[in-house]
Short mmCIF file of C-alpha atoms in Angstrom, two decimals:
data_model
loop_
_atom_site.label_atom_id
_atom_site.label_comp_id
_atom_site.label_asym_id
_atom_site.label_seq_id
_atom_site.Cartn_x
_atom_site.Cartn_y
_atom_site.Cartn_z
CA MET A 1 -6.86 -10.62 37.88
CA GLU A 2 -6.44 -11.42 34.22
CA THR A 3 -6.31 -8.82 31.42
CA ASN A 4 -7.09 -9.29 27.71
CA VAL A 5 -5.01 -7.10 26.03
CA LYS A 6 -4.47 -7.87 22.11
CA ARG A 7 -1.22 -6.88 20.96
CA VAL A 8 -1.34 -5.52 17.49
CA GLY A 9 1.96 -4.16 16.72
CA ILE A 10 3.47 -1.29 15.17
CA GLU A 11 0.64 1.11 13.85
CA ASN A 12 -2.00 -1.59 13.99
CA GLY A 13 0.21 -3.94 11.94
CA ARG A 14 1.07 -1.54 9.23
CA ALA A 15 4.48 -2.07 9.55
CA ALA A 16 4.39 -5.73 9.26
CA PHE A 17 2.10 -5.84 6.44
CA ALA A 18 4.28 -3.15 4.40
CA PHE A 19 7.43 -5.20 5.17
CA GLN A 20 6.05 -8.64 3.68
CA GLU A 21 4.47 -6.78 0.48
CA VAL A 22 7.45 -5.00 -0.18
CA LYS A 23 9.58 -8.08 0.29
CA GLN A 24 7.37 -10.02 -2.23
CA ALA A 25 7.37 -7.24 -4.63
CA LYS A 26 11.08 -7.45 -4.72
CA GLU A 27 11.10 -11.16 -5.20
CA ARG A 28 8.31 -10.79 -8.08
CA LEU A 29 9.69 -7.73 -9.58
CA ARG A 30 13.52 -8.49 -9.48
CA GLY A 31 15.05 -6.27 -12.29
CA SER A 32 12.49 -3.71 -12.10
CA PHE A 33 12.43 -3.27 -8.21
CA GLU A 34 14.41 0.13 -8.38
CA ASN A 35 11.28 1.09 -10.62
CA TYR A 36 8.93 -0.07 -8.05
CA ARG A 37 10.73 1.70 -5.13
CA SER A 38 10.54 4.94 -7.11
CA TYR A 39 6.88 4.55 -7.54
CA VAL A 40 6.02 3.69 -4.07
CA LYS A 41 7.89 7.13 -3.09
CA LYS A 42 5.98 8.89 -5.64
CA MET A 43 2.58 7.74 -4.72
CA PRO A 44 1.86 10.12 -1.65
CA SER A 45 2.42 12.80 -3.88
CA LEU A 46 0.46 11.63 -6.75
CA ILE A 47 -2.54 11.21 -3.92
CA GLN A 48 -2.28 14.78 -2.53
CA VAL A 49 -2.27 16.47 -5.89
CA ASN A 50 -4.98 14.16 -7.76
CA GLY A 51 -6.91 12.59 -4.94
CA LEU A 52 -6.94 8.69 -3.85
CA GLY A 53 -9.42 7.74 -6.50
CA GLN A 54 -7.72 9.34 -9.50
CA ALA A 55 -4.32 7.97 -8.19
CA LEU A 56 -5.78 4.24 -7.71
CA ALA A 57 -7.10 4.49 -11.19
CA PHE A 58 -3.67 5.70 -12.67
CA CYS A 59 -2.12 2.66 -10.77
CA PHE A 60 -4.76 0.29 -12.01
CA GLN A 61 -4.12 1.07 -15.72
CA LYS A 62 -0.33 1.15 -15.44
CA GLY A 63 2.27 -1.87 -15.56
CA LYS A 64 3.63 -4.31 -12.93
CA GLU A 65 5.19 -2.03 -10.54
CA TYR A 66 2.20 0.27 -10.12
CA LYS A 67 -0.16 -3.05 -10.31
CA ALA A 68 1.81 -4.21 -7.60
CA ILE A 69 1.67 -0.95 -5.38
CA TYR A 70 -2.07 -1.31 -6.38
CA GLN A 71 -2.67 -4.85 -5.39
CA SER A 72 -1.16 -4.08 -1.97
CA LEU A 73 -3.16 -1.23 -1.10
CA ALA A 74 -6.11 -3.36 -2.00
CA LYS A 75 -5.27 -6.20 0.08
CA TRP A 76 -4.61 -3.84 3.08
CA MET A 77 -7.92 -1.79 2.82
CA ARG A 78 -10.02 -5.26 2.44
CA GLU A 79 -8.47 -6.17 5.78
CA GLN A 80 -9.24 -2.77 7.25
CA PHE A 81 -12.82 -2.20 6.10
CA PRO A 82 -14.42 -5.28 4.89
CA ASP A 83 -17.78 -3.71 5.30
CA GLN A 84 -17.06 -1.18 2.67
CA PHE A 85 -16.66 -3.70 -0.19
CA SER A 86 -19.66 -5.18 -1.76
CA SER A 87 -18.54 -8.37 -3.09
CA ALA A 88 -14.98 -10.35 -2.40
CA ASN A 89 -14.20 -9.58 -6.19
CA GLN A 90 -14.84 -5.71 -6.02
CA GLU A 91 -12.03 -3.61 -7.12
CA LEU A 92 -10.54 -0.97 -4.73
CA VAL A 93 -10.83 1.66 -7.32
CA GLU A 94 -14.83 1.04 -7.34
CA ALA A 95 -15.07 0.96 -3.64
CA VAL A 96 -13.08 4.25 -3.33
CA VAL A 97 -15.66 5.97 -5.95
CA ASN A 98 -18.41 4.81 -3.78
CA LEU A 99 -17.23 6.14 -0.49
CA SER A 100 -18.66 9.03 1.52
CA SER A 101 -16.73 12.05 1.87
CA ALA A 102 -15.50 11.25 5.47
CA ASP A 103 -14.56 7.73 4.40
CA TYR A 104 -12.65 8.87 1.56
CA ARG A 105 -10.51 11.04 3.95
CA LEU A 106 -10.13 8.32 6.41
CA TRP A 107 -9.09 6.01 3.56
CA THR A 108 -6.77 8.52 2.11
CA MET A 109 -4.93 8.87 5.19
CA GLU A 110 -4.87 4.97 5.72
CA ALA A 111 -3.00 4.77 2.10
CA MET A 112 -0.75 7.59 3.01
CA ALA A 113 0.09 5.80 6.19
CA LEU A 114 0.77 2.33 4.67
CA LEU A 115 2.70 4.00 1.77
CA ASP A 116 5.07 5.70 4.26
CA TRP A 117 6.17 2.18 5.80
CA MET A 118 6.47 0.85 2.26
CA ARG A 119 8.59 3.57 1.08
CA LYS A 120 10.82 3.04 3.97
CA PHE A 121 11.10 -0.86 3.35
CA ALA A 122 11.68 -0.27 -0.38
CA ASP A 123 14.67 2.06 0.56
CA GLY A 124 15.88 -0.21 2.83
CA MET A 125 15.70 -3.36 0.68
CA ALA A 126 17.34 -1.16 -2.13
CA LYS A 127 20.14 -0.19 0.10
CA ASP A 128 20.76 -3.70 0.95
CA ASP A 129 20.92 -4.67 -2.60
CA ALA A 130 23.60 -1.91 -3.25
CA LYS A 131 25.52 -3.07 -0.52
CA ALA A 132 25.71 -6.81 -1.80
CA ALA A 133 26.45 -5.48 -5.22
CA GLU A 134 29.56 -3.84 -3.78
#
């Protein structure tokens, strides 16, 4: 008897996705990776205090480190919820403000889970840099 079991990975692929996104951010943001790390750590509280839509609007208007976080979240949400985007070039913040209350809560939980993984990897990569500098 053959079973068709699809192996998804840790937390539905969140960990692998977060690792790749943080690794790419580290390569792109070389000198400002410490800022990126700090902002990734602050994002969950920003979302809890202001809501997902407000936090994303803040990231959308900010500089390169916050923009990198925004782009990672947008890429992940597009993969997870492709039907919620009306077009291929619709901004994440635009999709979020048009969600129902139930979907908004679901997206908030999904963003928080991804940011948790991103925080862990950003901390780890920053510690690797600190050890290499010693």
